[in-house]
Every structure is written in structure tokens, then in C-alpha cells.
Short mmCIF file of C-alpha atoms and ligand atoms in Angstrom, two decimals:
data_model
loop_
_atom_site.label_atom_id
_atom_site.label_comp_id
_atom_site.label_asym_id
_atom_site.label_seq_id
_atom_site.Cartn_x
_atom_site.Cartn_y
_atom_site.Cartn_z
CA UNK A 1 88.20 94.76 100.84
CA UNK A 2 85.04 95.96 99.13
CA UNK A 3 83.15 93.14 100.80
CA UNK A 4 83.77 94.55 104.27
CA UNK A 5 80.62 95.47 106.12
CA UNK A 6 81.01 98.94 107.59
CA UNK A 7 79.23 100.60 110.51
CA UNK A 8 79.19 104.33 111.33
CA UNK A 9 78.18 105.42 114.81
CA UNK A 10 77.24 108.97 115.75
CA UNK A 11 74.58 110.65 117.85
CA UNK A 12 73.20 114.17 117.77
CA UNK A 13 73.56 114.54 121.55
CA UNK A 14 77.32 113.97 121.28
CA UNK A 15 77.38 117.20 119.28
CA UNK A 16 75.59 119.01 122.12
CA UNK A 17 78.40 118.42 124.59
CA UNK A 18 80.16 121.73 125.12
CA UNK A 19 82.87 122.49 127.68
CA UNK A 20 81.54 126.02 128.07
CA UNK A 21 82.93 129.51 127.50
CA UNK A 22 86.65 129.78 127.16
CA UNK A 23 89.48 130.49 124.83
CA UNK A 24 91.36 127.62 123.22
CA UNK A 25 91.39 124.96 125.92
CA UNK A 26 91.27 127.40 128.86
CA UNK A 27 87.96 128.36 130.48
CA UNK A 28 87.09 132.01 130.89
CA UNK A 29 88.81 133.43 133.95
CA UNK A 30 91.45 135.94 134.97
CA UNK A 31 93.21 137.11 131.83
CA UNK A 32 91.13 134.88 129.54
CA UNK A 33 88.66 136.63 127.24
CA UNK A 34 85.66 134.64 126.01
CA UNK A 35 86.25 133.21 122.54
CA UNK A 36 85.44 129.52 122.18
CA UNK A 37 86.94 126.31 123.39
CA UNK A 38 88.40 124.00 120.78
CA UNK A 39 86.25 121.05 121.62
CA UNK A 40 82.91 122.49 120.62
CA UNK A 41 81.18 119.93 118.61
CA UNK A 42 79.39 121.62 115.77
CA UNK A 43 82.82 121.03 114.20
CA UNK A 44 82.16 117.31 114.31
CA UNK A 45 78.79 117.80 112.70
CA UNK A 46 80.60 119.60 109.87
CA UNK A 47 82.96 116.66 109.57
CA UNK A 48 80.08 114.24 109.26
CA UNK A 49 78.52 116.62 106.73
CA UNK A 50 81.58 116.41 104.48
CA UNK A 51 81.64 112.62 104.66
CA UNK A 52 77.96 112.63 103.76
CA UNK A 53 78.33 115.16 100.94
CA UNK A 54 81.19 113.17 99.43
CA UNK A 55 79.00 110.07 99.19
CA UNK A 56 81.37 108.07 101.39
CA UNK A 57 78.86 107.79 104.23
CA UNK A 58 76.66 105.78 101.86
CA UNK A 59 79.21 102.97 102.08
CA UNK A 60 78.49 102.64 105.82
CA UNK A 61 75.45 101.47 107.75
CA UNK A 62 74.66 104.44 109.99
CA UNK A 63 73.74 103.42 113.50
CA UNK A 64 72.57 105.32 116.57
CA UNK A 65 74.10 104.02 119.79
CA UNK A 66 72.35 103.44 123.08
CA UNK A 67 73.91 105.08 126.14
CA UNK A 68 76.38 102.92 128.03
CA UNK A 69 74.96 101.30 131.13
CA UNK A 70 76.44 101.62 134.61
CA UNK A 71 77.56 98.02 134.20
CA UNK A 72 79.58 98.98 131.12
CA UNK A 73 81.13 102.07 132.73
CA UNK A 74 82.11 100.10 135.83
CA UNK A 75 84.18 97.74 133.70
CA UNK A 76 86.80 100.52 133.86
CA UNK A 77 85.62 103.33 136.14
CA UNK A 78 84.91 103.48 139.86
CA UNK A 79 81.36 104.42 140.91
CA UNK A 80 82.48 107.72 142.47
CA UNK A 81 83.83 108.86 139.11
CA UNK A 82 80.54 108.19 137.36
CA UNK A 83 78.72 110.05 140.14
CA UNK A 84 81.02 113.10 139.75
CA UNK A 85 80.39 113.29 136.01
CA UNK A 86 76.64 112.95 136.45
CA UNK A 87 76.53 115.57 139.23
CA UNK A 88 78.63 118.16 137.38
CA UNK A 89 76.54 117.75 134.28
CA UNK A 90 73.26 117.92 136.18
CA UNK A 91 74.44 121.22 137.64
CA UNK A 92 74.76 122.52 134.09
CA UNK A 93 78.43 123.48 134.18
CA UNK A 94 81.68 122.81 135.98
CA UNK A 95 84.78 120.67 135.94
CA UNK A 96 84.09 116.96 136.37
CA UNK A 97 87.77 116.27 136.94
CA UNK A 98 90.93 117.95 135.69
CA UNK A 99 90.18 120.23 132.72
CA UNK A 100 87.09 118.20 131.95
CA UNK A 101 84.39 120.84 131.70
CA UNK A 102 80.80 119.87 131.09
CA UNK A 103 77.42 121.28 130.23
CA UNK A 104 73.95 119.92 130.88
CA UNK A 105 74.17 117.43 128.00
CA UNK A 106 77.68 116.16 128.70
CA UNK A 107 76.87 113.19 130.91
CA UNK A 108 74.45 111.83 128.33
CA UNK A 109 76.88 112.59 125.49
CA UNK A 110 79.64 110.77 127.37
CA UNK A 111 77.46 107.70 127.91
CA UNK A 112 76.56 107.75 124.21
CA UNK A 113 80.24 108.03 123.23
CA UNK A 114 81.04 104.97 125.33
CA UNK A 115 77.90 103.24 124.11
CA UNK A 116 78.92 103.76 120.48
CA UNK A 117 82.38 102.27 121.05
CA UNK A 118 80.97 99.34 123.04
CA UNK A 119 78.38 98.58 120.35
CA UNK A 120 80.99 98.92 117.61
CA UNK A 121 83.48 96.63 119.34
CA UNK A 122 80.94 93.99 120.31
CA UNK A 123 79.37 94.27 116.84
CA UNK A 124 82.59 93.34 115.08
CA UNK A 125 83.39 90.62 117.61
CA UNK A 126 79.97 89.06 117.08
CA UNK A 127 80.30 89.36 113.31
CA UNK A 128 77.50 91.85 112.61
CA UNK A 129 79.99 93.95 110.64
CA UNK A 130 83.74 94.06 110.02
CA UNK A 131 84.85 97.64 110.49
CA UNK A 132 83.33 100.54 112.38
CA UNK A 133 83.92 104.24 112.86
CA UNK A 134 82.65 106.12 115.90
CA UNK A 135 82.36 109.88 115.49
CA UNK A 136 81.97 110.58 119.17
CA UNK A 137 82.39 113.33 121.69
CA UNK A 138 83.55 113.75 124.39
CA UNK A 139 86.83 111.96 123.67
CA UNK A 140 88.11 109.31 126.05
CA UNK A 141 91.78 108.42 126.11
CA UNK A 142 92.84 110.70 128.99
CA UNK A 143 90.05 109.55 131.32
CA UNK A 144 91.43 107.37 134.09
CA UNK A 145 89.48 104.82 136.13
CA UNK A 146 88.93 107.35 138.91
CA UNK A 147 89.02 110.76 137.25
CA UNK A 148 87.93 112.71 134.20
CA UNK A 149 90.77 114.56 132.52
CA UNK A 150 91.53 116.90 129.64
CA UNK A 151 88.13 116.96 127.91
CA UNK A 152 87.69 113.19 128.47
CA UNK A 153 84.90 112.08 130.80
CA UNK A 154 84.78 108.30 130.33
CA UNK A 155 87.40 106.19 128.59
CA UNK A 156 85.44 105.17 125.51
CA UNK A 157 87.86 102.62 124.07
CA UNK A 158 89.01 101.18 127.38
CA UNK A 159 85.41 100.31 128.21
CA UNK A 160 84.93 98.99 124.66
CA UNK A 161 87.97 96.73 125.03
CA UNK A 162 86.64 95.25 128.27
CA UNK A 163 83.18 94.81 126.75
CA UNK A 164 84.70 93.06 123.73
CA UNK A 165 86.62 90.73 126.02
CA UNK A 166 83.34 89.75 127.69
CA UNK A 167 82.05 88.79 124.24
CA UNK A 168 85.01 86.55 123.46
CA UNK A 169 87.85 88.71 122.16
CA UNK A 170 90.60 87.61 124.51
CA UNK A 171 93.47 89.71 123.21
CA UNK A 172 92.85 93.32 122.20
CA UNK A 173 95.29 95.77 120.63
CA UNK A 174 94.60 99.49 121.06
CA UNK A 175 96.57 101.79 118.76
CA UNK A 176 96.37 105.48 119.68
CA UNK A 177 97.64 108.07 117.20
CA UNK A 178 96.13 111.09 118.91
CA UNK A 179 98.92 113.68 119.30
CA UNK A 180 98.61 113.46 123.09
CA UNK A 181 99.49 110.45 125.20
CA UNK A 182 96.52 108.31 126.20
CA UNK A 183 97.39 108.08 129.87
CA UNK A 184 93.95 106.76 130.76
CA UNK A 185 94.15 103.80 128.41
CA UNK A 186 97.70 103.07 129.47
CA UNK A 187 96.84 103.16 133.17
CA UNK A 188 93.80 100.93 132.72
CA UNK A 189 95.78 98.14 131.05
CA UNK A 190 99.32 98.66 132.36
CA UNK A 191 99.42 95.32 134.17
CA UNK A 192 97.19 93.44 131.72
CA UNK A 193 98.97 91.03 129.37
CA UNK A 194 95.89 90.65 127.16
CA UNK A 195 95.59 94.28 126.06
CA UNK A 196 98.41 95.80 124.03
CA UNK A 197 98.42 99.60 124.14
CA UNK A 198 100.51 101.34 121.49
CA UNK A 199 100.63 105.15 121.55
CA UNK A 200 102.24 107.34 118.89
CA UNK A 201 102.30 110.88 120.23
CA UNK A 202 104.27 114.11 120.39
CA UNK A 203 106.95 113.70 123.04
CA UNK A 204 106.54 115.72 126.18
CA UNK A 205 103.27 117.34 125.10
CA UNK A 206 100.49 116.18 127.43
CA UNK A 207 100.26 114.86 130.05
CA UNK A 208 103.69 116.02 131.13
CA UNK A 209 106.22 113.19 131.44
CA UNK A 210 103.65 110.61 130.33
CA UNK A 211 104.17 108.14 127.51
CA UNK A 212 107.92 107.66 127.73
CA UNK A 213 109.62 104.82 125.87
CA UNK A 214 110.58 103.20 129.14
CA UNK A 215 106.93 102.80 130.13
CA UNK A 216 106.39 99.28 128.79
CA UNK A 217 103.91 97.75 131.23
CA UNK A 218 104.35 96.12 134.62
CA UNK A 219 103.77 92.82 136.37
CA UNK A 220 101.90 90.37 134.15
CA UNK A 221 101.52 93.21 131.63
CA UNK A 222 105.26 93.76 131.18
CA UNK A 223 105.84 94.41 127.50
CA UNK A 224 102.21 95.11 126.64
CA UNK A 225 102.58 98.90 126.59
CA UNK A 226 104.53 100.50 123.76
CA UNK A 227 105.07 104.24 123.61
CA UNK A 228 106.45 106.04 120.56
CA UNK A 229 107.09 109.67 121.59
CA UNK A 230 107.98 111.42 118.33
CA UNK A 231 109.67 114.82 118.41
CA UNK A 232 107.62 117.90 117.54
CA UNK A 233 107.68 118.53 113.80
CA UNK A 234 107.24 114.90 112.77
CA UNK A 235 105.21 114.33 109.63
CA UNK A 236 104.19 111.66 107.21
CA UNK A 237 107.61 110.06 106.89
CA UNK A 238 107.95 109.53 110.62
CA UNK A 239 104.39 108.32 111.14
CA UNK A 240 104.50 105.82 108.29
CA UNK A 241 107.89 104.55 109.46
CA UNK A 242 106.41 104.00 112.91
CA UNK A 243 103.52 102.08 111.38
CA UNK A 244 105.85 99.96 109.29
CA UNK A 245 108.64 99.33 111.77
CA UNK A 246 106.88 99.46 115.15
CA UNK A 247 103.12 99.02 114.95
CA UNK A 248 102.94 96.19 112.40
CA UNK A 249 105.68 93.99 113.90
CA UNK A 250 104.36 94.56 117.44
CA UNK A 251 100.87 93.56 116.34
CA UNK A 252 102.17 90.44 114.60
CA UNK A 253 104.01 89.39 117.75
CA UNK A 254 101.05 90.14 120.02
CA UNK A 255 98.44 88.56 117.72
CA UNK A 256 95.26 90.38 118.79
CA UNK A 257 91.73 89.09 118.28
CA UNK A 258 90.46 92.65 117.85
CA UNK A 259 92.06 96.00 116.98
CA UNK A 260 90.75 99.30 118.33
CA UNK A 261 92.19 102.61 117.10
CA UNK A 262 92.03 105.85 119.07
CA UNK A 263 91.96 107.82 115.84
CA UNK A 264 92.55 111.37 117.02
CA UNK A 265 93.29 113.92 114.34
CA UNK A 266 95.26 116.47 116.33
CA UNK A 267 98.61 115.36 114.86
CA UNK A 268 97.66 117.26 111.72
CA UNK A 269 99.76 120.12 110.46
CA UNK A 270 96.94 122.60 111.04
CA UNK A 271 96.02 121.59 114.58
CA UNK A 272 96.38 124.28 117.26
CA UNK A 273 97.05 121.74 120.04
CA UNK A 274 99.94 119.80 118.53
CA UNK A 275 103.10 120.53 116.59
CA UNK A 276 103.04 117.71 114.08
CA UNK A 277 102.62 117.76 110.30
CA UNK A 278 100.25 114.94 109.36
CA UNK A 279 97.86 115.42 106.44
CA UNK A 280 94.68 113.68 105.31
CA UNK A 281 96.95 111.43 103.23
CA UNK A 282 98.84 110.39 106.35
CA UNK A 283 95.64 109.44 108.14
CA UNK A 284 94.36 107.68 105.03
CA UNK A 285 97.57 105.66 104.77
CA UNK A 286 97.67 104.75 108.48
CA UNK A 287 94.00 103.76 108.45
CA UNK A 288 94.51 101.61 105.33
CA UNK A 289 97.52 99.92 106.94
CA UNK A 290 95.52 99.09 110.05
CA UNK A 291 92.64 97.67 108.00
CA UNK A 292 95.11 95.46 106.13
CA UNK A 293 96.66 94.39 109.41
CA UNK A 294 93.22 93.54 110.79
CA UNK A 295 92.61 91.45 107.67
CA UNK A 296 95.79 89.54 108.41
CA UNK A 297 95.45 89.14 112.18
CA UNK A 298 91.87 89.56 113.44
CA UNK A 299 89.66 88.34 110.63
CA UNK A 300 89.20 91.99 109.62
CA UNK A 301 87.75 93.10 112.96
CA UNK A 302 88.69 96.72 113.64
CA UNK A 303 87.07 99.78 115.23
CA UNK A 304 88.16 103.40 114.88
CA UNK A 305 86.99 106.01 117.38
CA UNK A 306 87.45 109.75 117.13
CA UNK A 307 89.49 111.35 119.92
CA UNK A 308 91.14 114.79 119.66
CA UNK A 309 91.15 117.09 116.65
CA UNK A 310 90.88 120.86 116.98
CA UNK A 311 91.38 122.45 113.58
CA UNK A 312 87.93 123.75 112.70
CA UNK A 313 88.83 124.02 109.02
CA UNK A 314 90.94 120.90 108.50
CA UNK A 315 89.22 118.32 110.70
CA UNK A 316 86.39 117.52 108.25
CA UNK A 317 88.93 116.63 105.55
CA UNK A 318 90.84 114.48 108.05
CA UNK A 319 87.72 112.59 109.08
CA UNK A 320 86.99 112.09 105.39
CA UNK A 321 90.53 110.77 104.85
CA UNK A 322 89.99 108.23 107.62
CA UNK A 323 86.50 107.26 106.44
CA UNK A 324 87.55 106.72 102.82
CA UNK A 325 90.33 104.39 103.94
CA UNK A 326 87.93 102.37 106.10
CA UNK A 327 85.67 102.10 103.05
CA UNK A 328 88.61 100.91 100.93
CA UNK A 329 88.45 104.00 98.71
CA UNK A 330 91.35 106.13 97.44
CA UNK A 331 92.45 109.18 99.42
CA UNK A 332 90.01 112.06 98.90
CA UNK A 333 90.76 115.43 97.39
CA UNK A 334 92.40 117.63 100.03
CA UNK A 335 92.21 121.37 99.33
CA UNK A 336 94.65 122.03 102.18
CA UNK A 337 97.30 119.50 101.17
CA UNK A 338 99.44 122.01 99.29
CA UNK A 339 100.09 123.91 102.52
CA UNK A 340 101.63 120.90 104.24
CA UNK A 341 102.94 118.24 101.88
CA UNK A 342 106.16 119.96 100.85
CA UNK A 343 107.30 121.02 104.31
CA UNK A 344 110.81 119.71 105.00
CA UNK A 345 109.74 117.81 108.13
CA UNK A 346 107.44 115.53 106.13
CA UNK A 347 110.35 113.23 105.34
CA UNK A 348 111.71 111.03 108.11
CA UNK A 349 114.50 112.90 109.89
CA UNK A 350 117.38 111.29 111.74
CA UNK A 351 116.38 112.72 115.10
CA UNK A 352 112.89 111.26 114.62
CA UNK A 353 114.23 107.89 113.57
CA UNK A 354 116.28 107.54 116.77
CA UNK A 355 113.10 106.82 118.73
CA UNK A 356 112.09 104.15 116.23
CA UNK A 357 115.51 102.53 116.22
CA UNK A 358 115.66 102.54 119.99
CA UNK A 359 112.32 100.77 120.27
CA UNK A 360 113.28 98.24 117.58
CA UNK A 361 116.34 97.37 119.62
CA UNK A 362 114.91 97.44 123.12
CA UNK A 363 111.13 97.04 123.37
CA UNK A 364 110.28 93.50 124.50
CA UNK A 365 107.73 92.95 121.71
CA UNK A 366 110.12 94.10 119.00
CA UNK A 367 113.57 93.15 120.19
CA UNK A 368 112.44 89.63 121.06
CA UNK A 369 110.73 89.25 117.70
CA UNK A 370 113.63 90.43 115.57
CA UNK A 371 116.54 88.92 117.46
CA UNK A 372 114.96 85.69 118.61
CA UNK A 373 116.02 86.47 122.16
CA UNK A 374 113.79 86.62 125.19
CA UNK A 375 112.18 89.96 126.00
CA UNK A 376 114.44 92.06 128.16
CA UNK A 377 114.14 95.06 130.39
CA UNK A 378 114.16 98.41 128.67
CA UNK A 379 117.00 100.69 129.75
CA UNK A 380 116.50 104.42 129.92
CA UNK A 381 117.67 105.61 126.50
CA UNK A 382 119.85 108.67 126.30
CA UNK A 383 118.22 110.02 123.16
CA UNK A 384 114.62 108.97 123.35
CA UNK A 385 113.90 109.70 127.00
CA UNK A 386 115.42 113.14 127.02
CA UNK A 387 111.99 114.71 126.62
CA UNK A 388 111.20 114.48 130.31
CA UNK A 389 107.90 116.22 129.67
CA UNK A 390 107.18 119.91 129.70
ZN1 ZN B 401 94.65 114.87 121.67
#
């Protein structure tokens, strides 16, 4: 593990992206006093600062990405979408889609975020390094081929997956543990048998009624989408059980050439946008598991990209937890751990396990693998689909 060559991508301009005045995730308007929006990116600079101060960044080769080209963006997005993002940003402010506010620097930041993920993915495919982390903003997993959405302008990892396929990675697995469902990644690859999308998210959170267990892909891509909507209040026990019982067996059945991880941090117990209980230890454990899995399945090739994460005080420790695991180091000191680790929901609860058991029994990638039977259609489960979205 210590022999892994590690790359770290970030760019100052990504930290200049700012969705503008607002409060929480809502822009200033009727009834909304100016405070700040969550996704202001000096917070990410603080995160990088902690990784640097801890000495962990010294384990990585720090690289500055080039902006993604139109050719790259058009691997996933339609030209009109790119034009809308560029125009809104050039105007200095506005919504480039649905809750996707921009400032003057956003279009460049978004191209750099995509560029970082493309360079990271193609870099591991071509053997320049083994593992990479992309500390990028704006995030990407909600962005659909034809619209920006929920802070996401371009779909960073979807473009990276397509770019990696052009460089020879035929089968790509994308694991997304952001607390929200990555509707944009799912939509991009829903009928594609060569890209497995696995999302572990809070059920019914956002987008509404997106990421249900019965969404498993369509057409040639049937079975290549796997949604794990965990109930609010899930913590380390549930997440590690999902990794062990869902993510690892699905990956072994799918056998990817490359693994990409949408490594959002908003499933933490201090995040204002989600209602989950993960700690830096949870993210360290999940990251370590994925690096081991990459060692087993992809020759070690794996890329992690930042997505959501809105706790100004906890996010730096969470990024450090992820970075230390990528570097093969033990979990770092976590001054906030005491406030979360003993909460009752940290242990796997029966109502959380029902989703896992249902998927084990019914998802084509898992049921076929464990029972030796052919993949079968997924019925609507009484327990696990009762979320229905907000
Ligand atoms: Zn999120």
C-alpha cells in the first residue's frame, strides 16, 4: 500500500466559485436574510490547509489541472447546457439551471473541476499514478446532460468516466456516498452496461423520489444501477454494512477496470444538509475499503472526488480522514469524534438493515451472485420503497 503513487488535484480558482448571497442553500429573496450559502469555498481551502498542516499532503504529488475542453464536456453534456453555464457566469451572477447559482469565476471553476477529475482518471488509467484525490468545486453529481442542478454545473465524474473509457478503461464503477442521490450520474449511465453506478444516500432527501431501490438501470444497462437509500439517522454501522454486503460484492460481480468515488462528506453527523451520523472514522474506513477493493479488482486504480459537504467546522477533519486513508495511514485525530461516536444510531439498526437485506435478495448484481440464479426483475419492496421522496 505504501508503494501507491498518489496525486492530489486542486486549483485556487475552484475556491473562488461562490453561489452568491443567501442563507443556507437558499438565495436572498423574500423572507431570506443575507447570511451565507453553504457552498462557499474558503471552507475547502481550510480543508486543504488541515491536510497540509498534518503532513499528509506531503504523501501526494500536488497537481494543478487544466480546464476541461469543450470536447471533454460534450462527452456528457449538450452544447446548450455549456452555453448556459458560460453565459450566466459571464453575467456575474444568476442561476445556470435549477438552484445552480454562479458568480463570475464559476464557469472557469467548473471547467477546472471537470479537468481535475478527467486528468485524475486518465492519469490512473495510463499508469502515471495509482490513486488520486480531487478537491474540487463546484460539485458535479446532480448535473444532468442538459441542465445544471443543485450547486452542480458540470458532472465532474461522469465526464471523467467517459474520458477514462476513451483511454482504455472499458468498465467503470462509480460509487457515490454523498448524502444526496446523484441523479445526474445515474441519468447519464442508466442504459449503459459498462458503467456501474452505486449510490448510498439518505432516502427521500434530494432530489425528491430519486434513487429508489427499484431504479436498477434500463435496456442494455439493466442491473448496472444500484441505489441504497438508507433511512435518516444511519451511522457508521449502516454505512460499513453497506460497504461490506452491497458495494464489495457488487463490484466483484461487475469487475470494473477503474473505480471512481463521488466522495461527498455531507453524510457526516455535523452536516446541516443531511441527517446522517458518519464521522471521520467512517469516511476513513470506507475509503480504505475502496482502496483495498481497487487493489483486488482494478490494479489499484481509483479516483476520489469531493462532492457535497457543508459543515464549516467538521469538513476539514473529514477531508483529512479521507486523505489519510488514500495515503494508507491510520485514521487521524478527530477532535469532534466524541460528539458523534456514542450516539445510539451509530450501530446498525434493524430498520436500516431492511434496505440492505432487500438489495441482497433482489438486486440483479447481488441476487444473481449469491444464489447462482440469473438476474431477475426487482419488485417494488414494501419496506425499502416506502420513502417515496419528500
Ligand atoms: Zn450532497
